[in-house]
CSV table of C-alpha atoms (C1' of nucleotides) in Angstrom, one decimal:
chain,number,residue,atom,x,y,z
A,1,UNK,CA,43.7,77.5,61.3
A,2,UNK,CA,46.1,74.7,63.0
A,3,UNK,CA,43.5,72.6,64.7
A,4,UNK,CA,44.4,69.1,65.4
A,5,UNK,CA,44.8,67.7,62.2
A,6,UNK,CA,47.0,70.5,61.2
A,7,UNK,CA,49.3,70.0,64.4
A,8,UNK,CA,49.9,66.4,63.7
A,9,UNK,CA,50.9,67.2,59.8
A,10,UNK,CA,53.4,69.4,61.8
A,11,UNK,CA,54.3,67.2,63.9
A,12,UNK,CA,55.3,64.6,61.9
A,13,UNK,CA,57.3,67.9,59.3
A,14,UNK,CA,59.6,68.3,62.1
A,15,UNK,CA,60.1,64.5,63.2
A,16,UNK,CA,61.3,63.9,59.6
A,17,UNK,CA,63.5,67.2,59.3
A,18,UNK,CA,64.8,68.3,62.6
A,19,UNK,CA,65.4,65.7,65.1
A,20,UNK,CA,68.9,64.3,66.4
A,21,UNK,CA,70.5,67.5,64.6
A,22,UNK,CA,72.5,69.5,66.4
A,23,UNK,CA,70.9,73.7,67.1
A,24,UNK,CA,73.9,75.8,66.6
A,25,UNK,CA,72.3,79.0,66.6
A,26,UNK,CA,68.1,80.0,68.3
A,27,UNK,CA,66.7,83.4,66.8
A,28,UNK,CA,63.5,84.6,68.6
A,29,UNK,CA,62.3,87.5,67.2
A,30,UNK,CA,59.2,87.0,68.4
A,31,UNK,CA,60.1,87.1,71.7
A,32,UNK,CA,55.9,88.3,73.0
A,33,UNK,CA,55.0,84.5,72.0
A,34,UNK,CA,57.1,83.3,74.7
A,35,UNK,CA,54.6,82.7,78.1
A,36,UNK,CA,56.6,81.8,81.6
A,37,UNK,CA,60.1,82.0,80.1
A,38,UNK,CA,62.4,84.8,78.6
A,39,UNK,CA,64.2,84.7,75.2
A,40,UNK,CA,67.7,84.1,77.0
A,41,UNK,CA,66.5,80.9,79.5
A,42,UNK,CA,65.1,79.3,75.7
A,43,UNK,CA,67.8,80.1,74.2
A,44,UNK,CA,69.8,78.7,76.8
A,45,UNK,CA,67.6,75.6,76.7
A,46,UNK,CA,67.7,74.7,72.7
A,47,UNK,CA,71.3,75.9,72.0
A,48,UNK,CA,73.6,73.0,71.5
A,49,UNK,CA,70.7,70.4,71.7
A,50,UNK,CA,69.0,68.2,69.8
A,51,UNK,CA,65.7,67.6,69.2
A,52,UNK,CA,65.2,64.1,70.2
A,53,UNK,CA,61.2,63.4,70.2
A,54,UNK,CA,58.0,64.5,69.5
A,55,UNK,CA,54.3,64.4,70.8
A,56,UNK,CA,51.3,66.2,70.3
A,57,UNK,CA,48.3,66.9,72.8
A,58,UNK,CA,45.4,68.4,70.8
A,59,UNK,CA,46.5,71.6,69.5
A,60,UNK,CA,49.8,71.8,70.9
A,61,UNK,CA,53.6,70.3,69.6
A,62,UNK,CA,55.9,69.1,71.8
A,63,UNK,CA,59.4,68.4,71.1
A,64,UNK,CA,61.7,67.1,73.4
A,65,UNK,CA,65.9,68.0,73.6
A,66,UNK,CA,68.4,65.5,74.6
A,67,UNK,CA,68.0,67.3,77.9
A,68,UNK,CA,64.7,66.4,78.5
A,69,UNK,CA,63.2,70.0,78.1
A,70,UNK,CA,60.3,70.2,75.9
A,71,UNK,CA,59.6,72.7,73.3
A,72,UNK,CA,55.7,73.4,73.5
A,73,UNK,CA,53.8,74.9,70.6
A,74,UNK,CA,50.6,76.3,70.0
A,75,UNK,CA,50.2,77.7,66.5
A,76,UNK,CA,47.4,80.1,67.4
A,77,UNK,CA,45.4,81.0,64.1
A,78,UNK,CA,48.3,81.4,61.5
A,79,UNK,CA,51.7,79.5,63.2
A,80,UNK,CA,53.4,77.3,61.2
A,81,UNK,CA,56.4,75.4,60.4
A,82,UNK,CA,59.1,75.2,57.5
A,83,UNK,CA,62.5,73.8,57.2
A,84,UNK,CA,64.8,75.0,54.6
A,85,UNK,CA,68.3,75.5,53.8
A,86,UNK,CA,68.1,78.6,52.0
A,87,UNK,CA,68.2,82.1,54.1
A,88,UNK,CA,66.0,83.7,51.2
A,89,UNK,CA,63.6,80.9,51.9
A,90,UNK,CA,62.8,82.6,55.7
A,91,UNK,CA,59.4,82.5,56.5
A,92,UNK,CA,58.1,86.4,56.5
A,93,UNK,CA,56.7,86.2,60.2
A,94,UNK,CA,59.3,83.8,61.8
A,95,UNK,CA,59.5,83.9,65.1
A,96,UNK,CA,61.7,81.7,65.9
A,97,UNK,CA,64.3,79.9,64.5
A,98,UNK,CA,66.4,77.3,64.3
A,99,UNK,CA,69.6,76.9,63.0
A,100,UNK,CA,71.0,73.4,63.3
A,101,UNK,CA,75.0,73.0,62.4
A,102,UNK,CA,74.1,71.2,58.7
A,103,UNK,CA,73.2,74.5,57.7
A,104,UNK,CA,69.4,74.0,57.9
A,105,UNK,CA,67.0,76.1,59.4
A,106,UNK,CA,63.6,75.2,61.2
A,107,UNK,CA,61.6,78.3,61.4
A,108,UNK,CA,58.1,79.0,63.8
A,109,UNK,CA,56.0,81.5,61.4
A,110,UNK,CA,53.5,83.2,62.9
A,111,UNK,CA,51.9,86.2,60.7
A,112,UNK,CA,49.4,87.1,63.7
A,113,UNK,CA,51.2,86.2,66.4
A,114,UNK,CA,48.5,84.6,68.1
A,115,UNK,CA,50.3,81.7,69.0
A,116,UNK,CA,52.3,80.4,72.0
A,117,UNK,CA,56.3,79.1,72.5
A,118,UNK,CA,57.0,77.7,76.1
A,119,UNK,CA,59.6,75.2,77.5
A,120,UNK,CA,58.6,72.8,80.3
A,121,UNK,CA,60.3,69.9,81.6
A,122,UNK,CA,57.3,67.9,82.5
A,123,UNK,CA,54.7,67.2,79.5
A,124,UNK,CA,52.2,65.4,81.1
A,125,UNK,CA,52.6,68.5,84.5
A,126,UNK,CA,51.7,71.2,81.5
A,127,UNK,CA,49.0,69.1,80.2
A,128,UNK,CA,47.1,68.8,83.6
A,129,UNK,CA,48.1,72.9,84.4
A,130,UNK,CA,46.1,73.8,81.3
A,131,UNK,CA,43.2,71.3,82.4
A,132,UNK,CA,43.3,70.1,78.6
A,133,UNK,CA,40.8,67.3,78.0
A,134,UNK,CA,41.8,64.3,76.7
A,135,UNK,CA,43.2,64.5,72.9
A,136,UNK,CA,40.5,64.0,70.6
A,137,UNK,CA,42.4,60.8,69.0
A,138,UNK,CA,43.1,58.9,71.9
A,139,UNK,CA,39.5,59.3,73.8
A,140,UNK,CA,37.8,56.2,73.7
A,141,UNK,CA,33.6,56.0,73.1
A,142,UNK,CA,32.8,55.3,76.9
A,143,UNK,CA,35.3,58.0,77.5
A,144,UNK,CA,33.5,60.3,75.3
A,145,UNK,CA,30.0,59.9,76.1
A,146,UNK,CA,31.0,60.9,79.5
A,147,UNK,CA,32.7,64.3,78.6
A,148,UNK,CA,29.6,65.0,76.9
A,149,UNK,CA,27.0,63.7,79.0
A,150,UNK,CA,26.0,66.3,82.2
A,151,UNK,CA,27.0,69.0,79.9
A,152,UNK,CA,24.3,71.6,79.0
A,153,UNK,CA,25.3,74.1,75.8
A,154,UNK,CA,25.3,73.3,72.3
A,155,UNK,CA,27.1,70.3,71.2
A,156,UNK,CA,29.2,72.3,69.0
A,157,UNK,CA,30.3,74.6,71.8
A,158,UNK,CA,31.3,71.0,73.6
A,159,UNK,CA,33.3,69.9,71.0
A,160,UNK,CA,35.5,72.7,70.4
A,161,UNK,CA,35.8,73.1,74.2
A,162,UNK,CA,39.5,72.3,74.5
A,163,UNK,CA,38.9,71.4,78.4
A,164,UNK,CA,36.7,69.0,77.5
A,165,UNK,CA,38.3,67.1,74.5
A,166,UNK,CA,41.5,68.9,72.8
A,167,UNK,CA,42.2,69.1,69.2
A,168,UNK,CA,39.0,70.3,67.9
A,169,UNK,CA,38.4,73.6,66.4
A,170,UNK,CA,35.7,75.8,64.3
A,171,UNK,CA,36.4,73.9,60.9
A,172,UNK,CA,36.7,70.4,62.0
A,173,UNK,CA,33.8,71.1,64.5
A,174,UNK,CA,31.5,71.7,62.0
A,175,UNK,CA,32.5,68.8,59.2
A,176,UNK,CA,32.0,66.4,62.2
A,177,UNK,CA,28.8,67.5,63.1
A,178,UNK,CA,28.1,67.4,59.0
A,179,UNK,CA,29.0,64.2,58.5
A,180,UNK,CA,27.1,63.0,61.5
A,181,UNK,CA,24.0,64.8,60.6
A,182,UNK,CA,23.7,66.7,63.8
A,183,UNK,CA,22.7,70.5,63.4
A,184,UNK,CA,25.7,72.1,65.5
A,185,UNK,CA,22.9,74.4,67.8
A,186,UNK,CA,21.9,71.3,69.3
A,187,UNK,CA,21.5,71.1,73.2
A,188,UNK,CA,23.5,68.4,74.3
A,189,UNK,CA,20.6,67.4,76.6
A,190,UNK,CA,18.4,66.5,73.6
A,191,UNK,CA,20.8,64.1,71.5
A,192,UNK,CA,20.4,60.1,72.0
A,193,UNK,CA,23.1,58.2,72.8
A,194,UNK,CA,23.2,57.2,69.6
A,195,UNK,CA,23.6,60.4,68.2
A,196,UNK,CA,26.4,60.8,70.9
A,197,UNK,CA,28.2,57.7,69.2
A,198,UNK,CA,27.9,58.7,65.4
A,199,UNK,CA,29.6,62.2,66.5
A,200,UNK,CA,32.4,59.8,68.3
A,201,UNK,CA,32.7,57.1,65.1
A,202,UNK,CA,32.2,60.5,62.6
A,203,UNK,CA,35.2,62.8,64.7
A,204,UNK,CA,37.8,59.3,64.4
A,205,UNK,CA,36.4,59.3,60.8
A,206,UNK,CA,37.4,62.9,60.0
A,207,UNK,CA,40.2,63.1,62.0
A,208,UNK,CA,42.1,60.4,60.6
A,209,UNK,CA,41.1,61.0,56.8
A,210,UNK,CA,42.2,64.8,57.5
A,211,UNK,CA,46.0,63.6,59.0
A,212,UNK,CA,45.8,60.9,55.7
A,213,UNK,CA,45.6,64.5,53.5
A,214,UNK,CA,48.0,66.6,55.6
A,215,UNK,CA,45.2,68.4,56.2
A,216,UNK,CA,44.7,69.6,52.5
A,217,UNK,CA,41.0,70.7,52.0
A,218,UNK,CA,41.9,70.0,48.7
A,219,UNK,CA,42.6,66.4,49.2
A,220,UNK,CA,39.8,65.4,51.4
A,221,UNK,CA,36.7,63.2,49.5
A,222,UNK,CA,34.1,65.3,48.0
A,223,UNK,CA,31.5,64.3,50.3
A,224,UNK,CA,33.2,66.6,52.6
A,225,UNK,CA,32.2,70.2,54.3
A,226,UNK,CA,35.0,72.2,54.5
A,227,UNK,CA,35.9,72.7,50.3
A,228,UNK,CA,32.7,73.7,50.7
A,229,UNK,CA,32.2,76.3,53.8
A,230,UNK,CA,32.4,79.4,52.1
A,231,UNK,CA,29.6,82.3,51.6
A,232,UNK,CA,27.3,80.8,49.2
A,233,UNK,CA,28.6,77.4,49.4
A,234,UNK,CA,26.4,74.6,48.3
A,235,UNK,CA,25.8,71.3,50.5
A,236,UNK,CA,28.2,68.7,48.2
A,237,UNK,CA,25.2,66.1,48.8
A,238,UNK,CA,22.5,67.5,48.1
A,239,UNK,CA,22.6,71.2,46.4
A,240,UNK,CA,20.9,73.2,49.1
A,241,UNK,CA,22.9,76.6,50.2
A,242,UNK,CA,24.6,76.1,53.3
A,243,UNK,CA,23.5,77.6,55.8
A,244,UNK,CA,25.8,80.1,58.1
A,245,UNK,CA,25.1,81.3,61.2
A,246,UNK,CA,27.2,81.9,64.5
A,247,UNK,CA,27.3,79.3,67.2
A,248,UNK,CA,28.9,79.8,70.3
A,249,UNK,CA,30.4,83.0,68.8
A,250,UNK,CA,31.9,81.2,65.8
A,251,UNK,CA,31.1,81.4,62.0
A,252,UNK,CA,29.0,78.4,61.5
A,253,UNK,CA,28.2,76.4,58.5
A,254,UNK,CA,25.8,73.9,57.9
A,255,UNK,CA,23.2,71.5,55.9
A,256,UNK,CA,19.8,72.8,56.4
A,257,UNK,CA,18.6,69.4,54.7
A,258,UNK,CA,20.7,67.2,56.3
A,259,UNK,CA,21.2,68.3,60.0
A,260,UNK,CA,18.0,70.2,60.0
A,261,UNK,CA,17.2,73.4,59.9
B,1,DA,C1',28.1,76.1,84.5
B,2,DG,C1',26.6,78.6,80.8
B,3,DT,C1',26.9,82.8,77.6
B,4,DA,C1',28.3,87.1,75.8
B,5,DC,C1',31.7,90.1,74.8
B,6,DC,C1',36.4,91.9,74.5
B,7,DA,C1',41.3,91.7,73.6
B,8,DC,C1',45.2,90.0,71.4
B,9,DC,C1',47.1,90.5,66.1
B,10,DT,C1',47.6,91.2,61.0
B,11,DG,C1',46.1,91.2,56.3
B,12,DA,C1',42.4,90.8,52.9
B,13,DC,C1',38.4,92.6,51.1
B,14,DG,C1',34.4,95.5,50.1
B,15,DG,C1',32.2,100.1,50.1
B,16,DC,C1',32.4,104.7,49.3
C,1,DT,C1',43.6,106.2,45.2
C,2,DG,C1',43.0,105.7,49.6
C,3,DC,C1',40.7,105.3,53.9
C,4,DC,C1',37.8,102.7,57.0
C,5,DG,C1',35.1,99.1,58.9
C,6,DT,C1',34.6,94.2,59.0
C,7,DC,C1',36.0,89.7,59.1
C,8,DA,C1',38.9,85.6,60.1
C,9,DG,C1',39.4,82.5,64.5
C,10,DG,C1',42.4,80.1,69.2
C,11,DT,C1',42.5,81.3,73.7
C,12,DG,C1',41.9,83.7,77.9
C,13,DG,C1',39.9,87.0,80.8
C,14,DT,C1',35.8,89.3,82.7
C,15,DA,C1',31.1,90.3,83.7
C,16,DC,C1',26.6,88.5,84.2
DNA sequence: AGTACCACCTGACGGC
DNA sequence: TGCCGTCAGGTGGTAC
């Protein structure tokens, strides 16, 4: 489930493989992912080009051409992105692809096709047509407190609101809220300040440690949720079953112990 | 401004 | 074996 941590891992896969290499051939076979453009005006758009730059806002990829159209991606619940040279090495859900002249491909997987490919020439325009809060990264503590504060709901439902901070999704939701020690049903009227401020230093904290892993589960320290938030999953600090319930219509895990029952 | 629910989409999984 | 319901979850739309 690309949430922001994911994106950035993905970001950084196709500044390393793709960029300044010239596209000599665009397949979209998924051409119902495209939203505001057809498959002949992309194709149009990336053919002969390079890739020149990248940037992420929350969830989505950007990835600029040395005609200063940018590729915008949202990967949905399932997108993805692989580089290869082989043809037998095809994603099985690609659904779109790049062929660059050195005989490398960049392929847009997508088993569920819940995800998104557009082309905009203004980044920043997109940004503000999508009302997308700031990116979860780059929101400083003043900045956040205010995007919370007036709000009513449950603080979970706040921080996986992407018009309110972007970047944030159901897993990373609730390993913040764990390692703050906030229970994720809590109204947003009733937390402190202070409890405003550990979710702010805890999201930087899990953020960054989950782009330091790629965003492997497997990688993160074993004081952490997620390896963990799976039916019948124990707290990793202190033993007790986890709870699950639904917040905000999402599967929900959490620490009866330590952010309350 | 909230919430609740549905739709989009596919594959995995459990029950019978 | 095989069919069927349920679940996963990002986003967007609608009704309340």
């Amino acid at each position: 489930m690309p949430e922001l941590p994911d994106v950035e891992t993905f970001r950084k896969y196709l500044s390393v493989t793709s960029l300044h290499k010239k596209v000599a051939k665009v397949h979209i076979p998924g051409k119902k992912l495209l939203k505001g453009l057809s498959a002949t005006t992309l194709r149009r758009h990336l053919k002969g080009r390079k890739l020149v730059d990248t940037a992420r806002h929350g969830k989505y990829l950007f990835a600029a051409t040395d005609r200063g159209d940018w590729l915008v991606l949202h990967f949905g619940m399932t997108g993805k992105l692989k580089y290869y040279m082989n043809k037998e090495k095809e994603p099985a859900h690609t659904r779109l692809l790049l062929v660059f002249r050195n005989g490398y491909h960049l392929a847009y997987d997508d088993q569920r096709k819940l995800g998104t490919i557009s082309l905009v020439r203004d980044m920043n325009g997109f940004i503000k047509r999508r009302e997308l809060g700031p990116d979860a990264l780059r929101i400083d503590p003043e900045a956040f407190r205010d995007s919370m504060g007036g709000k009513r709901g449950s603080v979970k439902a706040a921080l996986m609101d992407q018009h309110t901070i972007s970047g944030i999704g159901n897993v990373y939701a609730d390993e913040i809220l764990y390692q703050a020690g906030v229970n994720p049903e809590s109204s947003l009227e009733d937390l402190e300040d202070s409890d405003i401020d550990r979710i702010y230093r805890n999201m930087m904290k899990v953020l960054n440690k989950a782009i330091d892993c790629r965003a492997d589960p497997e990688c993160l320290p074993d004081t952490y949720l997620i390896p963990s938030r799976e039916k019948g999953g124990v707290c990793p600090e202190c033993g007790e079953e986890l709870e699950r319930t639904q917040v905000s219509g999402r599967t929900t895990y959490f620490c009866p112990c330590r952010q309350g029952a």
